[in-house]
Every structure is written in structure tokens, then in C-alpha cells.
Amino acid sequence: AKEDGRGRYRMFEASMNARIQARRSLELDLRRAIARQEFALYYQPQVDARTGTYDGAEALIRWRHPERGLVSPADFIPLAEETGLIGILGEWVLRTACTEALAWPEHLTVAVNLSPVQFRDARLAATIRNILAETGFPAARLELEITEGSLLQDEQRTLSILRELRALGIRISMDDFGTGYSSLSYLSRFPFDKIKIDQSFVRRTPHDKDSAAIVRAIAMLGASLGMKTTAEGVETDVQSNFIAGQGCDQLQGYLISRPVPADAIADLFAASVPR
Ligand code: C2E
Ligand code: CA
Ligand code: CA
Ligand code: CA
């Protein structure tokens, strides 16, 4: 039994080592990738739920790894956060999104995801102000998507960061709404412009009555609080029709389009403008 235990321990140790190795090599890759510019932004359109016309797009980062191929953000954003690399990466995302969205018709917005690590940086508003000045992108066309993780610090600090950003003319969206804890109280404490209804509810709507009720409740909540609502992860016509019928303002999901490269979204938007 003793031997058996030690053997198992050795196997556990070996797999731990393998995992630490894999992590280290990914971290090294990540540092190199920033220098070699292996990142790209894909864009997923957001449409007006009533008219079906484009409102803008959300920027989603992709890593074109020379050996691993297209790496999903879920596989490297957490590592970038732990290693602090998210600072440079996040700045690159903001600058690139503002530059690429300049090519779009003037009424369209670009939404950028912000990591809680970036949100905690005292220089955030100054950094963004500089990027807007350098690129010439109008603040009014930039939206920042933040998650609950950004709101967990000191409330006064969070409020002052949000006010600073909004004073620049930037709009703030509460991402993944309905997941996590006490999200409801965040809506009364912080000045959001938009609520993004989490995909998990959208996916089960309308066949799951509880999810459908939650989508309806969030759409009503947004309307009464003066916040726009966006349903993300819309994949079917049935979902789209139901959600639009609940008074939700915007739709985003594979039904409309998967995230596409910068040149493709520019073409899509250009073709949608009557000329
Ligand atoms: P998110 O911000 O909630 O983004 C929505 C995710 O849902 C994206 O995954 C998008 O491709 C996917 N999606 C959109 N429509 C559908 C649909 O109809 N069905 C399904 N099944 N999925 C859909 P993606 O691009 O893999 O990004 C995952 C997460 O990584 C994002 O979740 C966001 O939290 C993070 N992320 C992506 N880009 C950035 C970035 O530039 N900075 C930061 N900090 N995080 C990012
Ligand atoms: Ca998002
Ligand atoms: Ca989301
Ligand atoms: Ca509405």
C-alpha cells in the first residue's frame, strides 16, 4: 500500500511538473508574441434589436501562435493577468481597436473588454485619453466592457474611475450580467450605460422558462434604470425574436455573425451603409 501511495505521488508530481512546464513555456511564448505582434483583433457586430441595423462591434483578441494556431483568449488572458503582461496587451487592444474602428462608418461604436487588472491601474483614464488623442478616435464611439471582477475593490475608488472614464465621453457596459454575486446592487451603485445579458441565459431562452423570465426581467430593469441592454450569444431566430420582443435593445451572437477579422468587419459595415 505504501509503495502504491508513493507511486501515485510520483505520478501526481510528474503531472504537476508537466503543467508548470507548459505554463512556463506559454508565458515565454506570450512575452515573445507581444514583441512579434502575433495578436489580432476579431470583431463581432452588435445590431439594433428592433431594426436589425448595425450599432457597432465588440473587439475580441486572438493569438495567432506559430505552432499552436489560433489560441482562444480564455487560454491566455488569465496568464497575462497573473504575469502583469495584460497591461501592455490591454493597451495594444485599445490602441488597435481605436485605429481599426476609424475605418468604419461614423455612427458605429467599438466595444473593448477591460481586465480587472487594467481597471485597477490608476493611470487607466490617462492612458485611454492618450490613445484617443493619438488615434483621433472619438471617445463617444468607444465602449468599455467590464465584469464584476472590476467592481470588487473599494467602492469610492471604483466610482471615481468610472466617473473619470465617463467624463472623457466613454460609455461603460456591465458584461456577463446575471452571473457571479450581487450583480443587482451594482446597477444601483455604479453608473453603467449598458447591461450585457450573459450568454448562459440567452442560450436557454425561451425554452427554459426561468432563463426566459430572467432575460425579460433584465430587459425591464435596463429600461427602467435608463441603461441599454444587449443580449449576447444569440444563435437562433427563435431566441432573437423572443429577446427582441422583451424590449432588449441590442443583439449579438453567431446568428448575426461570428467574430471576423478587421478587414472583414470594415467591408461588412461599408456594405451596410446606403450610398
Ligand atoms: P466575452 O467578453 O463575454 O465575449 C463573448 C464571447 O462569446 C466571445 O468569446 C465570443 O466569440 C463568444 N460568442 C459570441 N457570440 C456567440 C454565440 O452566439 N455562441 C457562442 N457559443 N459564443 C459566442 P471569445 O472571443 O473566445 O472570448 C472569450 C472571453 O475572453 C471574452 O468573453 C472576454 O472575457 C475575454 N476577452 C476577449 N478579448 C479580450 C480582450 O481584448 N481583453 C480582455 N481583457 N479580455 C478579452
Ligand atoms: Ca465582452
Ligand atoms: Ca460577455
Ligand atoms: Ca429599450
PDB file of N, CA, C and O in Angstrom, residues 21 55 72 93 108 110 135 142 145 171 194 198 217 230 258 268:
ATOM      1  N   GLN A  21       5.594  23.271 -16.379  1.00  0.00           N
ATOM      2  CA  GLN A  21       6.400  23.435 -17.601  1.00  0.00           C
ATOM      3  C   GLN A  21       5.580  24.071 -18.723  1.00  0.00           C
ATOM      4  O   GLN A  21       6.025  25.024 -19.356  1.00  0.00           O
ATOM      5  N   ASP A  55     -25.079  48.567 -34.927  1.00  0.00           N
ATOM      6  CA  ASP A  55     -24.761  49.633 -33.975  1.00  0.00           C
ATOM      7  C   ASP A  55     -23.247  49.758 -33.805  1.00  0.00           C
ATOM      8  O   ASP A  55     -22.731  50.806 -33.434  1.00  0.00           O
ATOM      9  N   SER A  72      -7.378  30.728 -28.094  1.00  0.00           N
ATOM     10  CA  SER A  72      -8.522  31.491 -27.590  1.00  0.00           C
ATOM     11  C   SER A  72      -8.119  32.320 -26.356  1.00  0.00           C
ATOM     12  O   SER A  72      -7.261  31.913 -25.586  1.00  0.00           O
ATOM     13  N   VAL A  93      -4.614  46.357 -27.304  1.00  0.00           N
ATOM     14  CA  VAL A  93      -6.003  46.126 -27.720  1.00  0.00           C
ATOM     15  C   VAL A  93      -6.728  47.459 -27.914  1.00  0.00           C
ATOM     16  O   VAL A  93      -7.372  47.691 -28.943  1.00  0.00           O
ATOM     17  N   LEU A 108     -20.885  54.192 -35.956  1.00  0.00           N
ATOM     18  CA  LEU A 108     -20.688  52.888 -35.312  1.00  0.00           C
ATOM     19  C   LEU A 108     -19.690  52.928 -34.153  1.00  0.00           C
ATOM     20  O   LEU A 108     -18.684  53.625 -34.201  1.00  0.00           O
ATOM     21  N   VAL A 110     -17.224  50.958 -31.093  1.00  0.00           N
ATOM     22  CA  VAL A 110     -16.414  49.771 -30.849  1.00  0.00           C
ATOM     23  C   VAL A 110     -16.378  49.520 -29.341  1.00  0.00           C
ATOM     24  O   VAL A 110     -16.224  50.439 -28.544  1.00  0.00           O
ATOM     25  N   THR A 135      -4.892  58.440 -31.765  1.00  0.00           N
ATOM     26  CA  THR A 135      -5.570  57.807 -32.897  1.00  0.00           C
ATOM     27  C   THR A 135      -6.609  58.742 -33.534  1.00  0.00           C
ATOM     28  O   THR A 135      -6.982  58.555 -34.687  1.00  0.00           O
ATOM     29  N   LEU A 142     -16.462  54.924 -28.223  1.00  0.00           N
ATOM     30  CA  LEU A 142     -15.768  53.845 -27.504  1.00  0.00           C
ATOM     31  C   LEU A 142     -16.590  53.376 -26.303  1.00  0.00           C
ATOM     32  O   LEU A 142     -17.075  54.179 -25.513  1.00  0.00           O
ATOM     33  N   GLU A 145     -16.132  47.323 -21.789  1.00  0.00           N
ATOM     34  CA  GLU A 145     -16.902  46.265 -21.136  1.00  0.00           C
ATOM     35  C   GLU A 145     -16.136  45.776 -19.920  1.00  0.00           C
ATOM     36  O   GLU A 145     -15.014  45.306 -20.032  1.00  0.00           O
ATOM     37  N   ARG A 171     -18.431  55.227 -22.910  1.00  0.00           N
ATOM     38  CA  ARG A 171     -19.537  54.528 -22.266  1.00  0.00           C
ATOM     39  C   ARG A 171     -19.076  53.211 -21.626  1.00  0.00           C
ATOM     40  O   ARG A 171     -18.150  52.582 -22.119  1.00  0.00           O
ATOM     41  N   LYS A 194     -24.769  50.442 -20.162  1.00  0.00           N
ATOM     42  CA  LYS A 194     -25.311  49.267 -20.831  1.00  0.00           C
ATOM     43  C   LYS A 194     -25.138  48.023 -19.970  1.00  0.00           C
ATOM     44  O   LYS A 194     -24.163  47.897 -19.234  1.00  0.00           O
ATOM     45  N   ASP A 198     -25.898  37.849 -19.825  1.00  0.00           N
ATOM     46  CA  ASP A 198     -24.972  36.741 -20.030  1.00  0.00           C
ATOM     47  C   ASP A 198     -25.535  35.667 -20.955  1.00  0.00           C
ATOM     48  O   ASP A 198     -26.710  35.324 -20.919  1.00  0.00           O
ATOM     49  N   ALA A 217     -36.717  40.060 -17.275  1.00  0.00           N
ATOM     50  CA  ALA A 217     -36.533  40.914 -16.098  1.00  0.00           C
ATOM     51  C   ALA A 217     -35.360  41.880 -16.300  1.00  0.00           C
ATOM     52  O   ALA A 217     -35.454  43.063 -15.952  1.00  0.00           O
ATOM     53  N   THR A 230     -28.094  44.530 -23.918  1.00  0.00           N
ATOM     54  CA  THR A 230     -27.610  43.750 -25.054  1.00  0.00           C
ATOM     55  C   THR A 230     -27.652  42.279 -24.692  1.00  0.00           C
ATOM     56  O   THR A 230     -27.168  41.904 -23.613  1.00  0.00           O
ATOM     57  N   ARG A 258     -20.278  35.532 -36.612  1.00  0.00           N
ATOM     58  CA  ARG A 258     -19.182  35.164 -35.721  1.00  0.00           C
ATOM     59  C   ARG A 258     -18.220  36.344 -35.694  1.00  0.00           C
ATOM     60  O   ARG A 258     -18.310  37.222 -36.544  1.00  0.00           O
ATOM     61  N   LEU A 268     -18.076  44.573 -44.181  1.00  0.00           N
ATOM     62  CA  LEU A 268     -19.463  44.314 -43.779  1.00  0.00           C
ATOM     63  C   LEU A 268     -20.178  45.630 -43.462  1.00  0.00           C
ATOM     64  O   LEU A 268     -21.295  45.879 -43.925  1.00  0.00           O
TER      65      LEU A 268
END
